[in-house]
Short mmCIF file of C-alpha atoms and ligand atoms in Angstrom, two decimals:
data_model
loop_
_atom_site.label_atom_id
_atom_site.label_comp_id
_atom_site.label_asym_id
_atom_site.label_seq_id
_atom_site.Cartn_x
_atom_site.Cartn_y
_atom_site.Cartn_z
CA MET A 1 111.03 116.34 102.97
CA GLU A 2 114.65 115.48 102.30
CA ALA A 3 116.29 112.95 100.04
CA PRO A 4 116.07 109.36 101.33
CA SER A 5 119.88 109.19 101.74
CA ASP A 6 120.09 111.32 104.90
CA LEU A 7 116.95 110.04 106.59
CA GLN A 8 118.68 107.64 108.93
CA SER A 9 120.43 110.43 110.79
CA GLN A 10 117.07 111.74 112.01
CA SER A 11 114.91 110.59 114.85
CA PRO A 12 111.62 108.94 113.99
CA GLU A 13 109.87 111.59 116.09
CA GLN A 14 111.34 114.36 113.94
CA LEU A 15 110.27 112.58 110.78
CA ASP A 16 106.77 111.87 112.07
CA ALA A 17 106.34 115.49 113.13
CA ARG A 18 107.02 116.63 109.57
CA ASP A 19 104.83 113.98 107.93
CA ALA A 20 101.95 115.65 106.09
CA LEU A 21 99.90 112.42 106.25
CA ARG A 22 100.37 111.75 109.96
CA SER A 23 96.76 112.52 110.89
CA PHE A 24 95.50 109.67 108.69
CA ARG A 25 96.72 107.04 111.16
CA ASP A 26 93.81 108.05 113.40
CA GLU A 27 91.40 107.18 110.61
CA PHE A 28 92.31 103.49 110.94
CA TYR A 29 91.90 100.76 113.53
CA LEU A 30 95.29 99.45 114.56
CA PRO A 31 95.27 95.96 116.06
CA THR A 32 96.59 95.91 119.63
CA ASN A 33 99.53 93.97 120.96
CA SER A 34 97.33 91.56 122.89
CA ALA A 35 94.95 91.00 119.96
CA VAL A 36 97.75 89.88 117.62
CA GLY A 37 99.12 87.50 120.22
CA ALA A 38 102.18 89.44 121.38
CA SER A 39 103.35 87.71 124.51
CA LYS A 40 106.25 89.89 125.57
CA ASP A 41 105.85 92.41 128.32
CA LEU A 42 104.10 95.02 126.19
CA ALA A 43 101.22 97.37 126.85
CA ALA A 44 98.36 95.08 125.88
CA ASP A 45 96.05 97.80 124.57
CA GLU A 46 98.69 99.74 122.65
CA PRO A 47 98.73 99.37 118.86
CA CYS A 48 101.05 96.67 117.60
CA THR A 49 103.64 97.50 114.95
CA TYR A 50 101.63 96.46 111.89
CA LEU A 51 103.81 96.22 108.78
CA CYS A 52 101.58 93.83 106.87
CA GLY A 53 99.45 96.06 104.62
CA ASN A 54 100.89 94.18 101.63
CA SER A 55 98.88 91.18 102.77
CA LEU A 56 95.84 92.69 104.47
CA GLY A 57 95.31 96.43 104.78
CA LEU A 58 93.70 97.77 107.95
CA LEU A 59 90.10 98.76 108.50
CA SER A 60 89.36 102.48 108.32
CA LYS A 61 86.70 104.02 110.53
CA LEU A 62 85.10 105.39 107.40
CA SER A 63 84.79 101.93 105.83
CA GLU A 64 83.30 100.64 109.06
CA SER A 65 80.65 103.37 109.14
CA LEU A 66 79.82 103.00 105.45
CA VAL A 67 79.35 99.24 105.85
CA GLN A 68 77.16 99.86 108.87
CA GLY A 69 75.20 102.34 106.78
CA GLU A 70 74.48 99.68 104.16
CA LEU A 71 73.36 97.23 106.83
CA LYS A 72 71.03 99.88 108.15
CA VAL A 73 69.53 100.53 104.71
CA TRP A 74 69.09 96.82 104.15
CA ALA A 75 67.44 96.49 107.58
CA THR A 76 65.09 99.41 107.10
CA ARG A 77 64.33 99.38 103.36
CA GLY A 78 65.02 95.92 102.04
CA VAL A 79 64.79 95.67 98.27
CA VAL A 80 63.81 99.33 97.97
CA GLY A 81 67.47 100.19 98.63
CA HIS A 82 68.27 99.23 95.05
CA PHE A 83 66.67 102.42 93.77
CA ASP A 84 65.83 104.58 96.75
CA HIS A 85 68.77 104.87 99.09
CA PRO A 86 68.98 107.47 101.87
CA TYR A 87 72.73 108.03 101.33
CA GLY A 88 72.65 108.31 97.53
CA ARG A 89 74.25 104.91 96.98
CA ALA A 90 71.36 103.05 95.34
CA TRP A 91 72.59 99.47 94.93
CA ALA A 92 71.39 99.32 91.32
CA GLU A 93 74.41 101.45 90.31
CA PHE A 94 76.65 101.38 93.36
CA GLY A 95 79.60 99.69 91.63
CA GLU A 96 79.75 102.33 88.91
CA LYS A 97 79.77 105.04 91.60
CA LEU A 98 83.21 103.92 92.75
CA SER A 99 84.84 104.21 89.32
CA PRO A 100 85.57 107.98 89.47
CA LEU A 101 87.55 107.37 92.68
CA LEU A 102 89.23 104.23 91.40
CA ALA A 103 90.27 105.72 88.06
CA PRO A 104 92.98 108.09 89.40
CA ILE A 105 94.44 105.27 91.53
CA VAL A 106 95.27 103.25 88.41
CA GLY A 107 95.60 106.09 85.88
CA ALA A 108 92.51 105.39 83.83
CA HIS A 109 89.33 106.96 82.54
CA THR A 110 86.25 106.37 84.63
CA HIS A 111 84.68 103.98 82.12
CA GLU A 112 87.87 101.94 81.86
CA VAL A 113 87.63 100.67 85.46
CA ILE A 114 85.06 98.80 87.49
CA SER A 115 84.91 97.17 90.92
CA MET A 116 83.74 93.60 90.49
CA SER A 117 84.25 90.01 91.46
CA THR A 118 87.65 88.86 92.74
CA LEU A 119 91.16 88.85 91.40
CA THR A 120 91.70 85.31 90.11
CA THR A 121 88.19 85.21 88.64
CA ASN A 122 88.81 88.52 86.87
CA LEU A 123 92.16 87.22 85.63
CA HIS A 124 90.37 84.27 84.01
CA LEU A 125 87.68 86.56 82.64
CA MET A 126 90.30 88.78 81.01
CA MET A 127 92.15 85.80 79.58
CA ASN A 128 88.89 84.36 78.28
CA ALA A 129 88.30 87.67 76.53
CA PHE A 130 91.82 88.46 75.34
CA TYR A 131 93.83 85.25 75.17
CA LYS A 132 92.92 83.87 71.76
CA PRO A 133 95.78 81.59 70.76
CA THR A 134 96.33 80.79 67.08
CA ALA A 135 98.65 78.23 65.48
CA ASP A 136 101.46 80.79 65.24
CA ARG A 137 100.78 83.04 68.18
CA PHE A 138 99.79 81.04 71.23
CA LYS A 139 102.26 81.56 74.08
CA ILE A 140 101.78 83.23 77.45
CA LEU A 141 104.82 85.08 78.78
CA CYS A 142 104.90 85.33 82.60
CA GLU A 143 107.12 84.94 85.64
CA ALA A 144 108.04 81.48 86.88
CA ARG A 145 107.71 82.82 90.42
CA ALA A 146 104.35 84.50 89.90
CA PHE A 147 101.83 84.17 92.72
CA PRO A 148 100.61 80.54 92.63
CA SER A 149 97.04 81.50 91.70
CA ASP A 150 98.33 83.27 88.59
CA ARG A 151 100.52 80.32 87.62
CA TYR A 152 97.60 77.92 87.99
CA ALA A 153 95.48 80.28 85.91
CA PHE A 154 98.07 80.54 83.10
CA HIS A 155 98.54 76.77 82.96
CA SER A 156 94.84 76.00 83.06
CA GLN A 157 94.13 78.54 80.31
CA ALA A 158 96.71 76.91 78.06
CA THR A 159 95.25 73.49 78.84
CA ALA A 160 91.70 74.69 78.21
CA HIS A 161 92.80 75.73 74.71
CA GLY A 162 94.20 72.24 74.08
CA LEU A 163 97.80 73.43 74.46
CA ASP A 164 100.63 71.91 76.47
CA PRO A 165 101.62 74.40 79.19
CA LYS A 166 105.22 73.19 78.87
CA THR A 167 105.46 74.81 75.45
CA ALA A 168 102.67 77.39 75.68
CA VAL A 169 103.71 79.05 78.95
CA ILE A 170 107.08 80.83 78.92
CA ALA A 171 107.88 81.36 82.59
CA LEU A 172 110.91 83.56 83.20
CA THR A 173 113.23 82.99 86.15
CA PRO A 174 115.83 85.39 87.50
CA ARG A 175 119.43 84.72 86.48
CA GLU A 176 121.46 82.23 88.49
CA GLY A 177 122.20 83.70 91.92
CA GLU A 178 119.76 86.60 91.49
CA TYR A 179 116.35 87.11 93.07
CA THR A 180 114.67 89.59 90.78
CA LEU A 181 114.08 89.44 87.05
CA ARG A 182 116.09 91.85 84.95
CA GLU A 183 113.95 93.96 82.68
CA GLU A 184 116.49 93.58 79.89
CA ASP A 185 115.93 89.82 80.03
CA ILE A 186 112.16 90.25 79.76
CA LEU A 187 112.56 92.65 76.83
CA ASP A 188 114.98 90.21 75.19
CA VAL A 189 112.44 87.39 75.26
CA ILE A 190 109.75 89.70 73.89
CA ALA A 191 112.08 90.73 71.06
CA LYS A 192 113.04 87.13 70.25
CA GLU A 193 109.76 85.30 70.76
CA GLY A 194 107.31 88.14 70.19
CA PRO A 195 105.62 86.71 67.09
CA SER A 196 104.70 83.53 68.97
CA ILE A 197 103.50 85.30 72.15
CA ALA A 198 99.76 85.88 72.41
CA LEU A 199 99.70 87.27 75.95
CA ILE A 200 102.19 88.93 78.29
CA CYS A 201 101.11 89.02 81.91
CA PHE A 202 103.36 90.06 84.77
CA SER A 203 102.62 91.46 88.20
CA GLY A 204 103.16 95.21 88.58
CA VAL A 205 104.87 94.65 91.93
CA GLN A 206 106.16 91.13 92.55
CA TYR A 207 104.50 89.69 95.65
CA TYR A 208 107.57 87.82 96.91
CA THR A 209 110.46 90.16 96.15
CA GLY A 210 108.63 93.50 96.13
CA GLN A 211 110.17 94.34 92.75
CA LEU A 212 108.33 97.05 90.81
CA PHE A 213 108.49 96.36 87.08
CA ASP A 214 108.78 99.07 84.48
CA MET A 215 105.23 98.54 83.29
CA GLN A 216 105.42 101.23 80.66
CA LYS A 217 108.50 99.77 79.01
CA ILE A 218 107.28 96.18 79.08
CA THR A 219 103.86 97.20 77.78
CA HIS A 220 105.39 99.17 74.91
CA ALA A 221 107.67 96.29 73.95
CA GLY A 222 104.77 93.84 74.08
CA LYS A 223 102.45 96.03 72.04
CA HIS A 224 105.23 96.64 69.52
CA ALA A 225 105.55 92.86 69.13
CA GLY A 226 101.80 92.52 68.55
CA CYS A 227 101.00 90.85 71.89
CA ILE A 228 98.16 91.46 74.31
CA VAL A 229 99.59 92.95 77.51
CA GLY A 230 97.74 92.46 80.79
CA TRP A 231 98.90 93.19 84.34
CA ASP A 232 98.14 91.70 87.73
CA LEU A 233 98.23 94.71 90.02
CA ALA A 234 97.51 92.95 93.33
CA HIS A 235 100.56 94.47 95.02
CA ALA A 236 100.75 97.61 92.91
CA VAL A 237 97.31 99.16 93.27
CA GLY A 238 97.17 101.71 96.08
CA ASN A 239 100.93 101.31 96.44
CA VAL A 240 102.72 102.80 93.41
CA PRO A 241 101.77 105.28 90.67
CA LEU A 242 100.02 103.70 87.70
CA ALA A 243 99.11 105.16 84.30
CA LEU A 244 97.35 102.24 82.65
CA HIS A 245 95.62 104.31 80.00
CA ASP A 246 98.66 106.30 78.90
CA TRP A 247 100.88 103.23 78.92
CA GLY A 248 98.50 101.54 76.49
CA VAL A 249 97.92 98.51 78.73
CA ASP A 250 95.21 96.26 77.24
CA TRP A 251 93.74 95.09 80.55
CA ALA A 252 94.58 94.79 84.21
CA VAL A 253 93.13 93.13 87.29
CA TRP A 254 93.66 93.60 91.02
CA CYS A 255 92.38 92.82 94.47
CA THR A 256 91.61 95.55 97.01
CA TYR A 257 92.27 93.94 100.38
CA LYS A 258 96.01 94.64 100.29
CA TYR A 259 96.99 98.32 99.91
CA LEU A 260 93.40 99.38 99.24
CA ASN A 261 92.19 98.29 102.69
CA SER A 262 88.82 96.83 101.67
CA GLY A 263 88.88 93.83 104.03
CA ALA A 264 89.65 90.13 103.57
CA GLY A 265 88.17 88.83 100.33
CA GLY A 266 87.11 92.36 99.33
CA ILE A 267 85.80 93.15 95.89
CA GLY A 268 88.29 92.99 92.99
CA GLY A 269 88.86 95.39 90.12
CA LEU A 270 89.24 95.42 86.38
CA PHE A 271 90.69 97.77 83.77
CA VAL A 272 89.99 97.48 80.04
CA HIS A 273 91.60 100.12 77.82
CA ASN A 274 89.08 102.16 75.87
CA LYS A 275 90.91 101.40 72.61
CA TRP A 276 88.98 98.10 72.79
CA ASP A 277 85.54 99.71 73.06
CA HIS A 278 84.94 99.64 69.32
CA LEU A 279 86.88 96.46 68.61
CA LYS A 280 85.18 93.88 70.78
CA LYS A 281 82.30 93.21 73.10
CA PRO A 282 82.50 91.28 76.36
CA ASP A 283 82.51 87.62 75.32
CA TYR A 284 81.03 86.30 78.56
CA ALA A 285 77.99 88.39 79.22
CA GLY A 286 75.99 88.78 82.41
CA TRP A 287 73.06 90.99 83.32
CA TRP A 288 75.19 93.48 85.26
CA GLY A 289 77.06 94.38 82.07
CA GLN A 290 73.81 95.38 80.40
CA ASP A 291 73.23 98.99 79.34
CA LEU A 292 72.35 100.94 82.48
CA ALA A 293 69.12 102.35 81.06
CA THR A 294 67.71 98.86 80.55
CA ARG A 295 69.57 96.71 83.07
CA PHE A 296 66.50 96.23 85.21
CA GLN A 297 64.13 95.87 82.26
CA MET A 298 66.03 92.69 81.42
CA PRO A 299 65.68 92.81 77.64
CA GLU A 300 66.00 89.71 75.48
CA ASP A 301 69.33 90.72 73.94
CA PHE A 302 72.53 91.82 75.63
CA THR A 303 73.61 95.37 74.88
CA PRO A 304 76.72 95.95 76.99
CA ILE A 305 77.66 99.21 78.64
CA PRO A 306 80.70 100.45 76.70
CA GLY A 307 84.09 99.87 78.30
CA ALA A 308 85.07 97.93 81.39
CA TRP A 309 81.62 98.34 82.90
CA GLY A 310 80.18 96.02 80.27
CA TYR A 311 82.37 93.17 81.55
CA GLN A 312 80.39 93.00 84.78
CA GLN A 313 78.46 89.79 85.17
CA SER A 314 76.87 89.79 88.61
CA ASN A 315 75.30 92.15 91.03
CA PRO A 316 78.14 93.16 93.41
CA SER A 317 78.04 93.03 97.22
CA CYS A 318 76.98 96.39 98.63
CA LEU A 319 78.94 95.61 101.80
CA ALA A 320 82.14 94.96 99.86
CA LEU A 321 81.62 98.11 97.79
CA ALA A 322 80.92 100.25 100.87
CA SER A 323 84.09 99.03 102.52
CA LEU A 324 86.18 99.84 99.44
CA LEU A 325 84.47 103.21 99.04
CA GLY A 326 85.59 104.26 102.53
CA SER A 327 89.19 103.50 101.64
CA LEU A 328 89.00 105.24 98.25
CA GLU A 329 87.62 108.37 99.92
CA ILE A 330 90.52 108.35 102.36
CA PHE A 331 93.00 108.09 99.49
CA GLN A 332 91.31 111.03 97.86
CA SER A 333 91.39 113.21 100.97
CA ALA A 334 95.03 112.31 101.55
CA GLY A 335 95.91 113.75 98.12
CA GLY A 336 95.83 110.51 96.18
CA ILE A 337 98.70 108.30 95.09
CA PRO A 338 101.14 111.20 94.53
CA ALA A 339 100.87 112.03 98.25
CA THR A 340 100.95 108.48 99.57
CA ARG A 341 103.79 107.53 97.23
CA SER A 342 105.94 110.50 98.35
CA LYS A 343 105.66 109.40 101.96
CA SER A 344 106.03 105.74 101.02
CA ILE A 345 109.38 106.39 99.35
CA LEU A 346 110.66 108.02 102.54
CA LEU A 347 109.13 105.47 104.90
CA THR A 348 110.42 102.41 103.05
CA GLY A 349 113.70 104.21 102.40
CA TYR A 350 114.01 104.75 106.15
CA LEU A 351 113.36 101.05 106.81
CA ASP A 352 115.86 100.06 104.13
CA GLY A 353 118.55 102.37 105.50
CA LEU A 354 118.10 101.24 109.12
CA LEU A 355 118.13 97.57 108.14
CA ARG A 356 121.35 98.00 106.19
CA GLN A 357 122.96 99.48 109.31
CA SER A 358 122.03 96.38 111.33
CA SER A 359 124.90 94.22 112.56
CA PHE A 360 123.06 91.19 111.13
CA TYR A 361 122.73 92.60 107.62
CA ASN A 362 124.88 90.45 105.32
CA LYS A 363 126.88 89.34 108.37
CA ALA A 364 129.71 86.90 107.84
CA GLY A 365 128.63 83.68 109.58
CA GLY A 366 125.83 83.03 112.06
CA PRO A 367 122.23 84.18 111.75
CA LYS A 368 121.91 86.97 109.20
CA PHE A 369 119.65 88.51 106.64
CA THR A 370 119.84 90.31 103.37
CA ILE A 371 117.27 92.33 101.41
CA ILE A 372 116.16 90.87 98.09
CA THR A 373 113.94 93.82 97.13
CA PRO A 374 115.62 96.26 94.72
CA SER A 375 117.43 99.06 96.59
CA ASP A 376 116.31 101.67 94.03
CA PRO A 377 113.16 103.31 95.51
CA TYR A 378 111.70 103.58 92.01
CA ARG A 379 112.03 99.84 91.44
CA ARG A 380 109.99 98.88 94.49
CA GLY A 381 106.83 99.85 96.37
CA ALA A 382 106.26 99.86 100.13
CA GLN A 383 107.47 96.32 100.75
CA LEU A 384 110.91 95.02 101.64
CA SER A 385 111.57 91.28 101.54
CA LEU A 386 114.19 90.05 103.99
CA LEU A 387 115.91 86.76 103.25
CA PHE A 388 117.24 84.98 106.36
CA SER A 389 119.93 82.35 106.72
CA PRO A 390 120.83 79.74 107.67
CA LEU A 391 117.62 77.81 107.11
CA GLY A 392 115.39 77.79 110.19
CA VAL A 393 116.37 81.30 111.31
CA MET A 394 113.45 82.98 109.54
CA GLN A 395 110.81 81.13 111.56
CA LYS A 396 112.49 81.98 114.85
CA VAL A 397 112.81 85.62 113.86
CA PHE A 398 109.22 85.76 112.66
CA ASP A 399 107.92 84.24 115.91
CA GLY A 400 110.15 86.58 117.94
CA LEU A 401 108.89 89.63 116.08
CA LYS A 402 105.30 88.56 116.52
CA SER A 403 105.62 87.97 120.23
CA SER A 404 107.11 91.46 120.44
CA GLY A 405 104.15 92.94 118.59
CA VAL A 406 105.80 93.39 115.18
CA ILE A 407 103.55 91.96 112.48
CA GLY A 408 105.03 91.21 109.08
CA ASP A 409 104.40 88.09 107.08
CA GLU A 410 106.43 85.00 106.41
CA ARG A 411 107.05 83.22 103.14
CA GLN A 412 108.46 79.77 103.76
CA PRO A 413 111.22 78.81 103.94
CA ASP A 414 113.30 81.91 104.51
CA VAL A 415 111.61 85.28 103.75
CA ILE A 416 109.85 87.86 105.91
CA ARG A 417 108.05 90.71 104.16
CA LEU A 418 107.72 94.06 105.93
CA SER A 419 105.59 96.82 104.44
CA PRO A 420 105.23 100.19 106.12
CA VAL A 421 102.06 101.73 104.70
CA PRO A 422 102.04 105.51 104.30
CA LEU A 423 98.42 106.02 105.35
CA TYR A 424 98.75 104.43 108.78
CA ASN A 425 102.36 103.61 109.57
CA THR A 426 104.84 105.97 111.17
CA PHE A 427 108.60 106.38 111.12
CA ALA A 428 108.42 105.30 114.78
CA ASP A 429 106.85 102.00 113.65
CA VAL A 430 109.79 101.48 111.34
CA MET A 431 112.32 102.17 114.10
CA GLN A 432 110.43 99.87 116.46
CA ALA A 433 110.49 97.04 113.90
CA VAL A 434 114.22 97.38 113.25
CA GLU A 435 115.13 97.58 116.94
CA THR A 436 112.97 94.54 117.66
CA LEU A 437 114.54 92.60 114.80
CA GLU A 438 117.98 93.41 116.18
CA GLU A 439 116.97 92.25 119.67
CA VAL A 440 115.39 89.05 118.43
CA MET A 441 118.42 88.14 116.31
CA ARG A 442 120.79 88.85 119.16
CA SER A 443 118.85 86.43 121.33
CA LEU A 444 119.07 83.53 118.85
C1 PLP B 501 97.01 88.41 96.55
C2 PLP B 501 97.21 87.87 95.18
C3 PLP B 501 96.26 87.00 94.60
C4 PLP B 501 95.06 86.51 95.36
O1 PLP B 501 94.02 86.19 94.49
P1 PLP B 501 92.48 86.21 94.94
O2 PLP B 501 91.78 85.77 93.73
O3 PLP B 501 92.17 87.60 95.39
O4 PLP B 501 92.35 85.26 96.08
C5 PLP B 501 96.49 86.58 93.30
N1 PLP B 501 97.58 87.00 92.60
C6 PLP B 501 98.51 87.82 93.13
C7 PLP B 501 99.66 88.27 92.31
C8 PLP B 501 98.35 88.27 94.44
O5 PLP B 501 99.28 89.07 94.97
#
């Protein structure tokens, strides 16, 4: 397809007709207008305009049938399903079975990734393993506007080590009047404070602004300064290309209910670079990290599986794994992240271009909005964050969009996030959202 710059001159129908991924929409359940509470005069059973995959990805028919399959095995075989499973997904090693599909999504070797637990818990686990402050090197470098869970985690880790978060946590804020952090400012702090920084942990894609950080550059700078570099990939995984292994990232964590469509509270994920395999063992052992040959013999001493797999602690939910597996198989049949990212750049570029043509974009006076997500397609993922003013306008716009069947999500007090997802959104969805936004703002 063509360069993002001349997209806006084309009709959404033309663009959808040439979309190589268009058939994948039918693989997903799209909530209907009536089900999401749209009250306007809309066809009740028609799909709503769902632009909220950044918050909760949609259910695929494949995930549904795989989850039903697990229920069936549980119903018919009970405990026997751990070793003798009619669909070849014996629960005893189900988690490990997902790693070959997960690895290409994050750019890792199979043994460097595992599906386990949940994001914040994995973040703590990784910090327990890799954040080892000393008298000289004890600081955590992060974003001041990180997702609250991450901020709580950083502060509580510092406190648990007897440190004062005020001095131990360096939380970077954007420059005065700016919304996104400049990479040069991050690199500057690493250069200046490197010797005192134990851990650098940013999000790959910032949840609020949609900014995609240059993970390779930041990782290299951090490693050069002798720091541990970990990433929270909640909004990056399944959204943008990742090459965790080649970038030399020490560890990373993510959730899978956003762009990986595994369902609310779905199973999380973990990456540990294989350079650590010979340097350390998991510090907080559990039986699921035990060598696969003896896991169920439950030996006296813990012999971990090498790599990320050894960090597992508990037996994972087969329902959560089945749901994620369905989504990972869809990614694979779609051609993986290279394919979804190519469409995503066009789809979000289309949204960006149409929004900038709106009469309310950066309007002088009255209700208006601007876009705080970087305009460079390579510095963002699927999401655009719209900042509304004056105060109070955002809520009215959000409610108006919702009652017209356009589902984004709100961040109080003034931001709406819209994320067209390449696997199930269309160029027509994007046009519908922009036209509705225009209508709603005109009616204010
Ligand atoms: C979504 C998100 C979370 C949520 O954490 P859970 O432990 O999955 O509830 C945490 N951090 C970031 C950056 C997120 O985007």
